CSV table of C-alpha atoms in Angstrom, one decimal:
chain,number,residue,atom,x,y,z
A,28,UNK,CA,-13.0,11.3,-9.3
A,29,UNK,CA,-9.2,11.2,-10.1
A,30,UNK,CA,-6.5,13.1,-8.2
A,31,UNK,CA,-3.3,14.4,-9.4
A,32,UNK,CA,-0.6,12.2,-7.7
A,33,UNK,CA,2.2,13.4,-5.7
A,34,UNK,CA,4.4,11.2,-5.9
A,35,UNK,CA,5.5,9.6,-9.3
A,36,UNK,CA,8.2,9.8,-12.1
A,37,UNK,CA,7.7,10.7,-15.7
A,38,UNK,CA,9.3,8.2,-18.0
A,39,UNK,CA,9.5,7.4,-21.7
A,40,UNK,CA,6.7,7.1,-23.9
A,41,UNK,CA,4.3,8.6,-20.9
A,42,UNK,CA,4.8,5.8,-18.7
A,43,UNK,CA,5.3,6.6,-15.2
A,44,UNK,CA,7.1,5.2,-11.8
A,45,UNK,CA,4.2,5.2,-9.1
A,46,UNK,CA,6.8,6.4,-5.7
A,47,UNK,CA,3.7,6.2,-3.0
A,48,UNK,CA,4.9,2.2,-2.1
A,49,UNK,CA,8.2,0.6,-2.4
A,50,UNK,CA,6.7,-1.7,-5.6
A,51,UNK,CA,7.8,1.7,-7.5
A,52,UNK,CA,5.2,0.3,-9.9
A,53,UNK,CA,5.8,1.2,-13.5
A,54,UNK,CA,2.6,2.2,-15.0
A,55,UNK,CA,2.2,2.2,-18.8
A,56,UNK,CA,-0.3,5.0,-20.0
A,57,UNK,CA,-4.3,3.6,-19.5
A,58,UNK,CA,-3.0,0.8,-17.1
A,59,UNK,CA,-3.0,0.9,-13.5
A,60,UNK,CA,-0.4,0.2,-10.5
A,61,UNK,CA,-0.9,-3.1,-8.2
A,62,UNK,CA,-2.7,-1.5,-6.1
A,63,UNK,CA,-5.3,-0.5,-8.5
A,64,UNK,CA,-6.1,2.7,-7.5
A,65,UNK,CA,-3.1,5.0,-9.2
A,66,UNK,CA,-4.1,5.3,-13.1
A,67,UNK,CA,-1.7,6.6,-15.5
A,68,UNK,CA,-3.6,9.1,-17.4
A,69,UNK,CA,-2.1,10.3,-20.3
A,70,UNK,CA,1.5,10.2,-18.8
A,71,UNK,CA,0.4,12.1,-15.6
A,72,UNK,CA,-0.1,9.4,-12.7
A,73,UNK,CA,-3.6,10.3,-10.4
A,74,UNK,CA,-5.3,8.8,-7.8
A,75,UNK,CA,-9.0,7.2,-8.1
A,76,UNK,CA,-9.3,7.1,-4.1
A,77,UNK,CA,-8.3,10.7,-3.0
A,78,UNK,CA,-11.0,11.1,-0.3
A,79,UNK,CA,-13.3,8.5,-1.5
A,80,UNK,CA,-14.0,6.9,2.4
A,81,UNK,CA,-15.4,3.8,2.3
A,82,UNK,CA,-15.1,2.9,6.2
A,83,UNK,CA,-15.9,6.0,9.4
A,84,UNK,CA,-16.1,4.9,12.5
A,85,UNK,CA,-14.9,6.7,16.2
A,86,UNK,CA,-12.9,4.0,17.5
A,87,UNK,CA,-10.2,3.2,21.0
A,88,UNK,CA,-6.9,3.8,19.9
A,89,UNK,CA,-6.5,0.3,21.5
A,90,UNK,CA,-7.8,-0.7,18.6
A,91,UNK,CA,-5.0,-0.3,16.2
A,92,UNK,CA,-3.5,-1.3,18.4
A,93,UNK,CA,-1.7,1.4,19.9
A,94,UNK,CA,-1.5,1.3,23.9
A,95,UNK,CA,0.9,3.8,24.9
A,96,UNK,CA,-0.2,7.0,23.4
A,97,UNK,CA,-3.3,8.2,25.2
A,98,UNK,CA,-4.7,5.1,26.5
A,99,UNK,CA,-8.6,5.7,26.3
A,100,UNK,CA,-8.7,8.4,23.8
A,101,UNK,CA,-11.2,8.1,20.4
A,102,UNK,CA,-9.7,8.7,17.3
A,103,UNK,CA,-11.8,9.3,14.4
A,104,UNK,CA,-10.8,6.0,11.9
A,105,UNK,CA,-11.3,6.4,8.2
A,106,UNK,CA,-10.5,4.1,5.4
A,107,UNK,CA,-11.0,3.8,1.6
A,108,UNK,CA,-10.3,1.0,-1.0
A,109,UNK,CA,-7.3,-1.2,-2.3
A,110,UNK,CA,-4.3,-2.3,-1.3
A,111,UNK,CA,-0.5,-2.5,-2.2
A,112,UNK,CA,-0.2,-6.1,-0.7
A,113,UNK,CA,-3.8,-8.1,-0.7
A,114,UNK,CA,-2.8,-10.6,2.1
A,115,UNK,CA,-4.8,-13.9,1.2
A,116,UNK,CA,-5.3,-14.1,5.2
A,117,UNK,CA,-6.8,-10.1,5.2
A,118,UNK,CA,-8.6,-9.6,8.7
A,119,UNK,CA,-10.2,-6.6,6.2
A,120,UNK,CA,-10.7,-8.0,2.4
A,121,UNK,CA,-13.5,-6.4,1.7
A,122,UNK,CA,-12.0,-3.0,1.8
A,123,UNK,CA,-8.6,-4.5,0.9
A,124,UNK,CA,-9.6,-6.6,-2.0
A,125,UNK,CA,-12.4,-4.7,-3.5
A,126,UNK,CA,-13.1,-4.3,-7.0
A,127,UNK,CA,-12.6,-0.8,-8.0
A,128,UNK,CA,-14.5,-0.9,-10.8
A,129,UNK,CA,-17.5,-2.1,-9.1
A,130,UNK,CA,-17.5,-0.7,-5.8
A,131,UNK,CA,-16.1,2.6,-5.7
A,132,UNK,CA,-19.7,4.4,-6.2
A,133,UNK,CA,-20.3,2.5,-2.0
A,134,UNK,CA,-17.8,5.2,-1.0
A,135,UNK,CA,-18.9,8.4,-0.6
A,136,UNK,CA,-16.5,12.1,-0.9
A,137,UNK,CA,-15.1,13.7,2.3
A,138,UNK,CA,-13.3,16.7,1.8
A,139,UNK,CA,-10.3,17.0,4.3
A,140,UNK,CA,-11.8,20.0,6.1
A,141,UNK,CA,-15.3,17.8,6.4
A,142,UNK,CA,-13.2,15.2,8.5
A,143,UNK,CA,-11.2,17.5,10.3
A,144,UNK,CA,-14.5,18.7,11.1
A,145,UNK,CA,-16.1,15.6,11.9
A,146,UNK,CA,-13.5,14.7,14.0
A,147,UNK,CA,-13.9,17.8,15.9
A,148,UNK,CA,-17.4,17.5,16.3
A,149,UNK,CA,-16.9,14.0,17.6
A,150,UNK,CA,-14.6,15.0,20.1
A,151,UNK,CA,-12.0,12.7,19.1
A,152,UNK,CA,-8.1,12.7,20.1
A,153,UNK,CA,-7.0,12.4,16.2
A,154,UNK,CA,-7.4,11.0,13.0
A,155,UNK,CA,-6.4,7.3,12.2
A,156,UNK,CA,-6.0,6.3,8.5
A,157,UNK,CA,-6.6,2.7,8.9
A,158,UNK,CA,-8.5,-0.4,7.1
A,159,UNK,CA,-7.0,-0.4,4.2
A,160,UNK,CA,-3.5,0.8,3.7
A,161,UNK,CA,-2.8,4.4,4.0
A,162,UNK,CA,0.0,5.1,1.5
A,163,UNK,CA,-2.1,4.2,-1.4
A,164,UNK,CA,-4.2,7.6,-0.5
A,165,UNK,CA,-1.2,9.6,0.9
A,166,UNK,CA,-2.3,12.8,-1.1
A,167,UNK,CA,-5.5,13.0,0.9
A,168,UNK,CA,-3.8,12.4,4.2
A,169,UNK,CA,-1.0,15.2,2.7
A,170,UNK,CA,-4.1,17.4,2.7
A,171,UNK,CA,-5.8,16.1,5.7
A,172,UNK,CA,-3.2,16.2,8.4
A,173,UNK,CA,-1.4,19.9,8.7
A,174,UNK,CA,-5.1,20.8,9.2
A,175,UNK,CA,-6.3,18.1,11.3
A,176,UNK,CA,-2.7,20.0,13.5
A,177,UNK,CA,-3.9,22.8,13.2
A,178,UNK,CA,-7.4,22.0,15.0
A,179,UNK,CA,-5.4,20.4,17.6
A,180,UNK,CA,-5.6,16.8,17.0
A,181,UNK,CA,-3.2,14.0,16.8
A,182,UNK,CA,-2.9,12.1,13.7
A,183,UNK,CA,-2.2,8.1,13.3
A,184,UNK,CA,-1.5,5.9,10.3
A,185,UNK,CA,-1.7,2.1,10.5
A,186,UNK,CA,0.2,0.9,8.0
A,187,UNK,CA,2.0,-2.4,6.6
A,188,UNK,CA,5.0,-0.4,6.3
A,189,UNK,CA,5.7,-0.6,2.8
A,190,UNK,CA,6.1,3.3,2.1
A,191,UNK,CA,8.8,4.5,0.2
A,192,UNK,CA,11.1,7.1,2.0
A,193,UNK,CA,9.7,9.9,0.0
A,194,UNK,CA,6.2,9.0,1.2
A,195,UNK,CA,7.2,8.9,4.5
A,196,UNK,CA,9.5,12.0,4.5
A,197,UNK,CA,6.3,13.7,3.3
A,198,UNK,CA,4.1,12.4,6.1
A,199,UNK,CA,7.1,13.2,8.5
A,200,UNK,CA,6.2,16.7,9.5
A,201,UNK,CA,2.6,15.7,9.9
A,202,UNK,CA,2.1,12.6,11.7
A,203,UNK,CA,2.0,11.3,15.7
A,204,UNK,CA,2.1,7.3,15.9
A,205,UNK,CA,3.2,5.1,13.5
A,206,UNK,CA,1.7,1.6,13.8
A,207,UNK,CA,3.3,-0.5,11.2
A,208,UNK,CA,3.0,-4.4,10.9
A,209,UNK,CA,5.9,-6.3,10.8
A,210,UNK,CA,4.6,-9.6,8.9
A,211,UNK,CA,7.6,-11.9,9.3
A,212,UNK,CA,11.9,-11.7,8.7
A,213,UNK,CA,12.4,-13.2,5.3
A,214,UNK,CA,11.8,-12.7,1.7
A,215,UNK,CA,9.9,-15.9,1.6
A,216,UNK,CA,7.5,-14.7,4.1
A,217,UNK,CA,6.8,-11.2,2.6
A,218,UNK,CA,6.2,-13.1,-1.5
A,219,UNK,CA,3.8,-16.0,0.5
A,220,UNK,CA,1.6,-12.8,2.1
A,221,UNK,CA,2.1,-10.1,-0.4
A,222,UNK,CA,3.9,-11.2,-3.4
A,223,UNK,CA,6.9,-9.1,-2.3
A,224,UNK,CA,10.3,-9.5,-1.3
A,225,UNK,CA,12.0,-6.4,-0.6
A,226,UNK,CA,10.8,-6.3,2.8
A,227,UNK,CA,14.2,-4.9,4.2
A,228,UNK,CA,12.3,-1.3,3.2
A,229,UNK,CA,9.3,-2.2,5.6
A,230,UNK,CA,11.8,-2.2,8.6
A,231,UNK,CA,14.0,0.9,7.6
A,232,UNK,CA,10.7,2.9,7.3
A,233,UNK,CA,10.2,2.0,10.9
A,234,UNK,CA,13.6,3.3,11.5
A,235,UNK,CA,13.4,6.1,9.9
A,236,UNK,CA,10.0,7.1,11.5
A,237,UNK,CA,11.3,6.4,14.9
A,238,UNK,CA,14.9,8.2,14.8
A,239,UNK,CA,14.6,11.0,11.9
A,240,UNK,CA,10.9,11.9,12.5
A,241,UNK,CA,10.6,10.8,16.3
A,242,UNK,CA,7.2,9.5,15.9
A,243,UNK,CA,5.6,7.4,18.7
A,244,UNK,CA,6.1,3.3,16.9
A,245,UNK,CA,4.0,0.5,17.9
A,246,UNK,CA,4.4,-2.6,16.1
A,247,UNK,CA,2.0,-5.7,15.2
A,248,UNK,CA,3.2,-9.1,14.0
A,249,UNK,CA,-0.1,-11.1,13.4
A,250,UNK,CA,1.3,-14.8,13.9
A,251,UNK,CA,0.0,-17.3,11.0
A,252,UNK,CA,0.3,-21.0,11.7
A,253,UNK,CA,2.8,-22.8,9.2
A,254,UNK,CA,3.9,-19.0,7.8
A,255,UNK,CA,5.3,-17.2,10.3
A,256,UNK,CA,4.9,-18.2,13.3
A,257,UNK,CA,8.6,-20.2,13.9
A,258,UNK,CA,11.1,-19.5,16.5
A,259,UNK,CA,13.4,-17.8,13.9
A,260,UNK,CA,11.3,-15.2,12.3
A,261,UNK,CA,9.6,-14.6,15.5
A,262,UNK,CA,13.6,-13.8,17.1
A,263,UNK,CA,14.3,-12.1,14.0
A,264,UNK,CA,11.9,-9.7,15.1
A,265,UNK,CA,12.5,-9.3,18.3
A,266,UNK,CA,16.0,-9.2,18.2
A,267,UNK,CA,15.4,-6.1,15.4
A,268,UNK,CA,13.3,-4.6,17.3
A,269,UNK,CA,15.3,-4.2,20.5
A,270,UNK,CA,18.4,-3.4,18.3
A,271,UNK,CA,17.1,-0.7,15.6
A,272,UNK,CA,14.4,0.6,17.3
A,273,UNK,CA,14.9,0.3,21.2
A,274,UNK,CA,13.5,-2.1,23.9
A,275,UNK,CA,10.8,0.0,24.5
A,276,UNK,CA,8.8,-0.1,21.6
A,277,UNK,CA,5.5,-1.9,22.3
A,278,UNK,CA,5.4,-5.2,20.0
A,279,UNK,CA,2.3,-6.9,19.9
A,280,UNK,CA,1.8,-10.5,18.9
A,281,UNK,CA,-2.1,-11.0,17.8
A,282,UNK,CA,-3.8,-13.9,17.3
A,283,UNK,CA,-4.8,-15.0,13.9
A,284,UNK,CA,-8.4,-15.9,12.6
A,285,UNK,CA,-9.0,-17.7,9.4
A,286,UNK,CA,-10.0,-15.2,7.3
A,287,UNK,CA,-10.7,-15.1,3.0
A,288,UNK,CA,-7.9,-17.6,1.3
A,289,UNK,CA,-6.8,-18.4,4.3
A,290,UNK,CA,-9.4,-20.6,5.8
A,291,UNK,CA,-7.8,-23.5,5.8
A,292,UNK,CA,-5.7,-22.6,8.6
A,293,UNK,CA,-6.7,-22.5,12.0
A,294,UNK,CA,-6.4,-19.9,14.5
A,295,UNK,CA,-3.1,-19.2,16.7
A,296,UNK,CA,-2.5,-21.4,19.7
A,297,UNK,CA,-2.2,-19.6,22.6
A,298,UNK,CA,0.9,-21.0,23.4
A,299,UNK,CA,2.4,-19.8,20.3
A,300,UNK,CA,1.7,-16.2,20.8
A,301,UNK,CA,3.1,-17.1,24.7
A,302,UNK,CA,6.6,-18.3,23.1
A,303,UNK,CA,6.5,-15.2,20.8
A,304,UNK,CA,5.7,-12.8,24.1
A,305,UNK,CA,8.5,-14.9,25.9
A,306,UNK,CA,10.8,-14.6,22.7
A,307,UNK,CA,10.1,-10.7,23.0
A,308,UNK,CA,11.4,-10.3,26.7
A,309,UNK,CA,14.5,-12.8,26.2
A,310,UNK,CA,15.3,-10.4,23.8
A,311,UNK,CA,15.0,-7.2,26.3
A,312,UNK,CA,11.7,-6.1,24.7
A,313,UNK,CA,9.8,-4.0,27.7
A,314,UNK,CA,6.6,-4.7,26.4
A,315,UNK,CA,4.8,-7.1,24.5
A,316,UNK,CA,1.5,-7.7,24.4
A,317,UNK,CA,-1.3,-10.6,23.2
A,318,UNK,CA,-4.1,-9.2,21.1
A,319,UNK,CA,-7.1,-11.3,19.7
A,320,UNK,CA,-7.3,-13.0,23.2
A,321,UNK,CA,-10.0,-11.2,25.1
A,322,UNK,CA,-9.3,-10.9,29.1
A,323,UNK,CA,-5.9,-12.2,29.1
A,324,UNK,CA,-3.6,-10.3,31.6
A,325,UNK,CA,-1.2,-9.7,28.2
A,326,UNK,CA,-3.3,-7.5,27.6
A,327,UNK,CA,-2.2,-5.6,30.2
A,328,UNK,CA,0.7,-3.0,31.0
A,329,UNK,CA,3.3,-3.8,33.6
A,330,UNK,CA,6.3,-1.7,34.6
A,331,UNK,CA,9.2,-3.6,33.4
A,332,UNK,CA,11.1,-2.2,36.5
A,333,UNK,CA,8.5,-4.4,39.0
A,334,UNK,CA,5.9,-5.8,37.6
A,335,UNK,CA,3.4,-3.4,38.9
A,336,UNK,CA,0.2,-3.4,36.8
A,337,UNK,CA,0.1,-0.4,35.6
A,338,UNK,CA,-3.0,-0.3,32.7
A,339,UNK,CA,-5.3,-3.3,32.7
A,340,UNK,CA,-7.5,-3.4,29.4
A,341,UNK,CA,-10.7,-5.7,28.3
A,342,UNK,CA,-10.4,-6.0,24.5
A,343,UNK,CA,-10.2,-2.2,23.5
A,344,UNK,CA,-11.6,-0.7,26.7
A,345,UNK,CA,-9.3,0.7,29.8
A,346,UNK,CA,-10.2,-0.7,32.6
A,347,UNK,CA,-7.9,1.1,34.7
A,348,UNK,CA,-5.2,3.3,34.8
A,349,UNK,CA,-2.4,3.7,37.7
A,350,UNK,CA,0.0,5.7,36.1
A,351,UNK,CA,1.2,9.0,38.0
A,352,UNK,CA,2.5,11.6,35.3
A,353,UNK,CA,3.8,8.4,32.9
A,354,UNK,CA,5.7,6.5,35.5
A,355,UNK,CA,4.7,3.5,37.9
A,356,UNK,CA,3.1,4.7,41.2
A,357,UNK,CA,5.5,2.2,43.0
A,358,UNK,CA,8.9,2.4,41.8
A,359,UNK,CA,8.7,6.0,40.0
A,360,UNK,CA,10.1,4.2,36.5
A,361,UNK,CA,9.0,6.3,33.5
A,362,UNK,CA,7.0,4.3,31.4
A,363,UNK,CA,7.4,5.4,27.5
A,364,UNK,CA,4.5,7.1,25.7
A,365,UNK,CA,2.5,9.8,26.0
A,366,UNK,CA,0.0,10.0,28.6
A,367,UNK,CA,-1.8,13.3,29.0
């Protein structure tokens, strides 16, 4: 089933420039953009995805990961296929990578109402659109979240951050949290993982989700031996973070797995993601957290005023919770988020 796109440009000769992603593919007529699931169809641009889920699960917010907006809560998680990057070390390839063509009658049709619904009758927090990358199927989440508000849920995009400012000006009104990955600090990095170099876009639509639409940001470097994982992107990021964003956005450093073209490298050293953590607070971050390394006590939430524990997590469970009205039962320091 095709969708009429939102967000394109009619050119000459009824080709047309695809505006979900910051490729800004051009898109002759019959031929598709690099993410392979906006068709140009006789000069009028449409999505093969809209709605199509491939992936439905009720899942932790934790899993994102996302720990400081309703620690606990269940979000209802959808997905669909294709992507606008197609990492070679994808933790989700199957969804990512798939073959349109062969694997799009998998998915099966949810009407936006339907998952409002479901998420209703699920008794979940909000709607995450996760998996694969969100922007590619920003009409259905255009149609999905003012009702998903309306019903009284929270809504949640985990993203690789490549939107263009028109798509996220048009998910502004609408969305919660913004989780974005931050993949590395150079041009070099972003054309090794997703054969793109205008990456300075990726971190100004951070920006402008955090100061212009004052959405709740968590960000995820996954660290890649021999890619990214050296001490200047890893202060590059920090150091942005702490000066675009503030030192208390959450930055989490997760541990890499091999994974599809990438099996050939091994998994992160544990001291690596412990001189990215230690990288993070040199640089004022409040928090920064370990993921992929169950029970480790970076997992955990401190106040950055005394070191209280203040959440303490296994994996994507809460194990406990201290906090009194968002701010450390000791001290009284407000710990950013949202907690109720």
């Amino acid at each position: 089933m095709s969708y009429p796109a939102r967000l394109f440009e009619a050119l000459q000769r009824d080709e047309v420039r695809c505006e979900a992603c910051i490729r800004r593919c051009r898109i002759a007529p019959g031929k598709r953009g690099w993410c392979r699931t906006r068709e140009n169809q006789d000069g009028q641009l449409v999505s093969l995805i809209y709605g199509q889920v491939a992936s439905l699960s009720l899942n932790p917010i934790e899993k994102k990961p996302v720990f400081h907006f309703l620690p606990g809560s269940r979000w209802l998680s959808v997905g669909s296929l294709g992507c606008n990057f197609r990492c070679p070390g994808c933790q989700n390839w199957e969804l990512a990578h798939a073959d349109l063509d062969r694997e799009l009658k998998f998915t099966r049709y949810v009407s936006p109402a339907a998952l409002v619904q479901l998420a209703q009758d699920r008794q979940a927090a909000g709607i995450s659109w996760t998996f694969n990358e969100p922007a590619i199927w920003i009409e259905y989440i255009l149609d999905t979240a003012p009702l998903a508000k309306q019903a009284g849920l929270f809504t949640n995009i985990v993203t690789n951050g490549a939107l263009t400012q028109e798509a996220l000006d048009a998910l502004g009104p609408h969305l919660d949290v913004y989780r974005s990955d931050i993949k590395g600090f150079s041009a070099s990095t972003y054309m090794a993982l997703a054969h793109l170099s205008q990456y300075e876009e990726i971190f100004a639509a951070s920006e402008r989700a955090r100061h212009h639409w004052g959405m709740h940001v968590e960000l995820v470097t996954n660290i890649i031996p021999r890619l990214n994982d050296d001490d200047a992107t890893l202060e590059g990021i920090a150091h942005w973070i702490a000066t675009r964003l503030g030192p208390e956005i959450p930055w989490h450093v997760t541990r890499f797995y091999p994974a599809f073209s990438f099996q050939d490298r091994p998994a992160t050293p544990l001291q690596t993601l412990l001189r990215a953590h230690d990288i993070g607070k040199a640089r004022g971050l409040k928090y920064c957290y370990l993921g992929n390394v169950p029970g480790h006590k970076l997992e955990n939430t401190y106040c950055p005023r005394c070191q209280t524990l203040l959440i303490r997590r296994k994996i994507f469970d809460v194990l406990e919770n201290r906090l009194q009205a968002g701010c450390c039962p000791e001290c009284r320091t407000p710990i950013t988020g949202k907690w109720i």
